[in-house]
Short mmCIF file of C-alpha atoms in Angstrom, two decimals:
data_model
loop_
_atom_site.label_atom_id
_atom_site.label_comp_id
_atom_site.label_asym_id
_atom_site.label_seq_id
_atom_site.Cartn_x
_atom_site.Cartn_y
_atom_site.Cartn_z
CA LEU A 117 67.21 109.96 -21.85
CA HIS A 118 68.91 109.53 -25.23
CA LEU A 119 72.60 110.47 -25.29
CA ASN A 120 73.64 108.05 -28.02
CA ASN A 121 75.76 109.00 -31.06
CA ASN A 122 77.28 112.08 -29.41
CA ASN A 123 81.00 111.20 -29.40
CA ILE A 124 80.97 111.42 -25.58
CA LYS A 125 84.41 110.52 -24.21
CA ARG A 126 83.94 110.95 -20.46
CA LEU A 127 81.21 111.03 -17.85
CA ASP A 128 82.01 113.08 -14.75
CA PRO A 129 80.75 112.14 -11.27
CA GLY A 130 77.45 113.83 -10.43
CA ILE A 131 76.35 114.20 -14.04
CA PHE A 132 73.18 112.18 -13.37
CA GLU A 133 72.41 113.74 -10.00
CA GLY A 134 68.70 114.34 -9.40
CA LEU A 135 67.48 111.93 -12.08
CA SER A 136 66.01 109.45 -9.61
CA ASN A 137 62.81 109.02 -11.67
CA LEU A 138 64.56 108.24 -14.97
CA HIS A 139 63.57 104.85 -16.44
CA CYS A 140 65.77 104.42 -19.54
CA LEU A 141 69.28 105.64 -20.36
CA TYR A 142 70.79 105.27 -23.83
CA LEU A 143 74.55 105.87 -24.10
CA GLN A 144 75.41 103.64 -27.06
CA ASN A 145 77.70 104.63 -29.92
CA ASN A 146 79.96 106.99 -27.99
CA GLN A 147 83.64 106.93 -26.98
CA ILE A 148 83.23 106.24 -23.25
CA ALA A 149 86.28 104.38 -21.92
CA PHE A 150 85.71 104.55 -18.17
CA VAL A 151 82.79 104.69 -15.74
CA PRO A 152 83.71 106.17 -12.33
CA ARG A 153 82.54 104.28 -9.25
CA GLY A 154 79.06 105.39 -8.24
CA LEU A 155 78.42 107.34 -11.45
CA PHE A 156 74.93 105.83 -11.74
CA SER A 157 74.15 105.81 -8.00
CA ASP A 158 71.33 108.37 -8.32
CA LEU A 159 69.58 106.39 -11.06
CA LEU A 160 67.43 104.39 -8.67
CA SER A 161 64.58 103.88 -11.15
CA VAL A 162 66.48 103.12 -14.37
CA ARG A 163 65.33 99.79 -15.80
CA TYR A 164 67.17 99.87 -19.12
CA LEU A 165 70.80 100.88 -19.68
CA SER A 166 72.59 100.68 -23.02
CA LEU A 167 76.36 101.20 -23.13
CA GLN A 168 77.01 99.19 -26.27
CA ARG A 169 79.55 100.33 -28.85
CA ASN A 170 81.78 102.33 -26.53
CA ARG A 171 85.38 101.81 -25.42
CA LEU A 172 84.92 100.31 -21.95
CA SER A 173 87.70 97.90 -20.97
CA VAL A 174 87.07 97.24 -17.26
CA LEU A 175 83.94 96.65 -15.18
CA GLY A 176 84.82 97.55 -11.60
CA SER A 177 83.10 96.64 -8.35
CA GLY A 178 81.19 99.93 -8.14
CA THR A 179 80.36 100.49 -11.81
CA PHE A 180 76.62 99.91 -11.37
CA LEU A 181 76.30 100.86 -7.72
CA GLY A 182 72.80 102.10 -6.86
CA MET A 183 71.02 100.75 -9.94
CA ILE A 184 68.61 98.70 -7.89
CA SER A 185 65.83 98.73 -10.52
CA LEU A 186 67.92 97.77 -13.56
CA GLN A 187 66.39 94.93 -15.59
CA THR A 188 68.23 95.14 -18.93
CA LEU A 189 71.94 95.89 -19.43
CA ASN A 190 73.60 95.99 -22.84
CA LEU A 191 77.41 96.15 -22.83
CA ALA A 192 78.00 94.63 -26.27
CA ASN A 193 80.72 95.83 -28.64
CA ASN A 194 83.12 97.36 -26.15
CA LYS A 195 86.71 96.42 -25.26
CA ILE A 196 85.92 94.72 -21.95
CA SER A 197 88.65 92.29 -20.94
CA ARG A 198 88.38 92.41 -17.15
CA ILE A 199 85.28 92.01 -14.97
CA SER A 200 85.46 92.37 -11.20
CA ASP A 201 83.95 89.44 -9.30
CA SER A 202 81.60 91.95 -7.68
CA ALA A 203 80.79 94.03 -10.76
CA PHE A 204 77.16 92.88 -10.80
CA HIS A 205 76.57 92.44 -7.06
CA HIS A 206 74.15 95.34 -6.81
CA LEU A 207 71.96 94.31 -9.76
CA GLU A 208 69.64 91.90 -8.00
CA ASN A 209 66.69 92.91 -10.22
CA LEU A 210 68.53 92.41 -13.52
CA ALA A 211 66.15 89.89 -15.02
CA TYR A 212 65.62 90.36 -18.75
CA LEU A 213 69.02 90.65 -20.42
CA LEU A 214 72.76 90.98 -19.87
CA SER A 215 74.72 91.23 -23.11
CA LEU A 216 78.52 91.16 -23.07
CA SER A 217 78.78 90.06 -26.70
CA HIS A 218 81.66 91.18 -28.92
CA ASN A 219 84.12 91.95 -26.12
CA PRO A 220 87.62 90.40 -25.72
CA ILE A 221 86.74 88.78 -22.38
CA GLY A 222 88.69 85.57 -22.94
CA SER A 223 87.66 83.69 -19.81
CA ILE A 224 84.95 83.58 -17.16
CA HIS A 225 86.33 83.71 -13.63
CA PRO A 226 84.68 82.12 -10.57
CA PHE A 227 81.58 83.95 -9.32
CA ALA A 228 81.71 86.45 -12.20
CA PHE A 229 77.91 86.72 -12.22
CA LYS A 230 77.27 86.38 -8.51
CA GLY A 231 74.11 88.19 -7.44
CA LEU A 232 72.26 87.85 -10.75
CA TYR A 233 69.90 85.18 -9.50
CA LYS A 234 66.94 86.68 -11.44
CA LEU A 235 68.71 86.92 -14.81
CA ARG A 236 67.04 84.96 -17.60
CA TYR A 237 69.12 85.82 -20.70
CA LEU A 238 72.92 86.01 -20.89
CA SER A 239 74.76 86.61 -24.15
CA LEU A 240 78.49 85.90 -24.37
CA LYS A 241 78.59 85.67 -28.14
CA ASN A 242 81.98 86.29 -29.76
CA VAL A 243 83.93 87.18 -26.61
CA LYS A 244 87.05 85.13 -27.49
CA LEU A 245 86.05 82.72 -24.73
CA LYS A 246 88.53 79.89 -24.19
CA CYS A 247 87.56 78.65 -20.75
CA VAL A 248 84.93 78.89 -18.05
CA ALA A 249 86.23 78.42 -14.52
CA VAL A 250 84.51 76.23 -11.97
CA ASN A 251 81.64 78.30 -10.53
CA GLY A 252 81.90 80.66 -13.49
CA PHE A 253 78.10 80.66 -13.84
CA PHE A 254 77.47 80.42 -10.10
CA GLY A 255 74.27 82.11 -8.96
CA LEU A 256 72.48 82.12 -12.32
CA THR A 257 69.76 79.86 -10.98
CA ASN A 258 66.97 81.47 -13.03
CA LEU A 259 68.85 81.59 -16.35
CA SER A 260 66.81 80.25 -19.27
CA GLN A 261 68.93 81.30 -22.28
CA LEU A 262 72.73 81.19 -22.57
CA ILE A 263 74.50 82.22 -25.77
CA LEU A 264 78.11 81.05 -26.14
CA SER A 265 78.36 81.09 -29.95
CA TYR A 266 81.40 82.21 -31.99
CA ASN A 267 84.01 81.53 -29.30
CA ASP A 268 87.14 79.42 -28.86
CA LEU A 269 85.82 76.81 -26.44
CA GLU A 270 87.49 73.42 -26.87
CA ASN A 271 86.82 71.55 -23.65
CA ILE A 272 83.85 72.08 -21.37
CA ASN A 273 84.24 71.02 -17.76
CA SER A 274 81.65 68.62 -16.37
CA SER A 275 80.72 71.19 -13.70
CA THR A 276 80.40 74.19 -16.05
CA PHE A 277 76.59 74.14 -16.15
CA THR A 278 76.01 72.87 -12.61
CA LEU A 279 72.97 74.46 -10.93
CA LEU A 280 71.59 75.88 -14.22
CA ASN A 281 68.42 73.90 -13.60
CA ASN A 282 66.16 76.33 -15.47
CA LEU A 283 68.27 76.63 -18.62
CA MET A 284 66.13 75.90 -21.67
CA TYR A 285 68.18 77.31 -24.55
CA LEU A 286 71.93 76.77 -24.99
CA GLN A 287 73.99 77.88 -27.99
CA LEU A 288 77.48 76.39 -28.35
CA ASP A 289 77.72 76.65 -32.11
CA ARG A 290 80.85 77.87 -33.91
CA ASN A 291 83.39 76.97 -31.24
CA ARG A 292 86.26 74.45 -31.30
CA ILE A 293 84.54 71.65 -29.44
CA THR A 294 85.59 68.15 -30.48
CA LYS A 295 83.82 66.15 -27.77
CA LEU A 296 81.41 66.44 -24.86
CA GLN A 297 81.30 64.29 -21.75
CA PRO A 298 77.82 63.08 -20.69
CA GLU A 299 78.23 64.86 -17.34
CA VAL A 300 78.31 68.26 -19.08
CA LEU A 301 74.63 68.24 -20.02
CA LYS A 302 73.35 66.15 -17.13
CA PRO A 303 72.49 69.14 -14.85
CA LEU A 304 70.42 70.78 -17.61
CA VAL A 305 67.15 69.09 -16.75
CA SER A 306 65.02 71.83 -18.39
CA LEU A 307 66.96 72.05 -21.67
CA THR A 308 64.79 72.02 -24.81
CA HIS A 309 67.11 73.64 -27.37
CA LEU A 310 70.78 72.80 -27.92
CA GLN A 311 72.74 74.31 -30.80
CA VAL A 312 76.18 72.74 -31.39
CA ASN A 313 76.64 73.02 -35.15
CA TYR A 314 79.87 74.23 -36.80
CA ASN A 315 82.21 72.56 -34.32
CA PRO A 316 85.07 70.20 -35.35
CA TRP A 317 83.48 67.13 -33.76
CA ASN A 318 85.45 63.93 -33.31
CA CYS A 319 82.68 61.57 -34.36
CA SER A 320 83.78 58.42 -32.55
CA CYS A 321 81.80 55.82 -30.63
CA LYS A 322 82.38 57.89 -27.50
CA MET A 323 79.87 60.41 -28.83
CA LEU A 324 77.02 57.92 -29.25
CA TRP A 325 75.60 59.02 -25.92
CA LEU A 326 74.91 62.49 -27.37
CA LEU A 327 72.91 61.03 -30.25
CA LYS A 328 70.81 59.03 -27.81
CA TRP A 329 70.44 62.03 -25.50
CA LEU A 330 69.15 64.15 -28.39
#
C-alpha cells in the first residue's frame, strides 16, 4: 500500500482495520507528527514499514503494537528526540533493518532496543548522538552492522559494545573521538570492518594498541 507523498498530517485510529494480509506499507514523505497507540495493531502481516521523512518526534510504548511480522522499519529523517524504553518491545521479528538516521535523538538510554534480538542492521547516522548509556545496546545479540557516523561522540564507555558478539561492521567515522580504550573493542570478537576516519585523534603512545589491533 503506497501512501507516500500525499501531505498526510494525521492517521486516525482504525484507518488500517481489516488489512491483516497487507505486506508492505509506504508512508514516507508526508507530514505525520503523531502515531496513536495501536494504530498498526491490525497489520499482522506487514513486513516492511517506511515512515521516513515525516514529522514524528516521539516513539511511544504502543507505537508498533501488533506488528508481529515486521522485518524492516525505516524512521529516518523525522524529528524523533524521545524513544520509550519499550517502543520496540513488540517487534521480535524485526531482523533486516532499523533506521533512525537523521533524527535529533541525542542520546541512547538503557534498554532502548530491548526485544530486538533478531535485528542485524541498525543505523544511527547523524542523530546528534553525544552519549550511549550503559546497556544502551542491550539485547542486540544478533546485530552485525552498526552505523554511528556523523555524530558528536567523544568518549565511548568500555561497556558500550558489550554482548555485541556478532557485530562485523562498525562505523564510527566523523565523530569527535580523540581516543579509544582497548576494552571498547574487546567484546567485538566477530568484527571485520572498523571505520574511524575523520575523528580528531590524539595520536599518542597510548593509541599504539589500536595500531596493533588493526
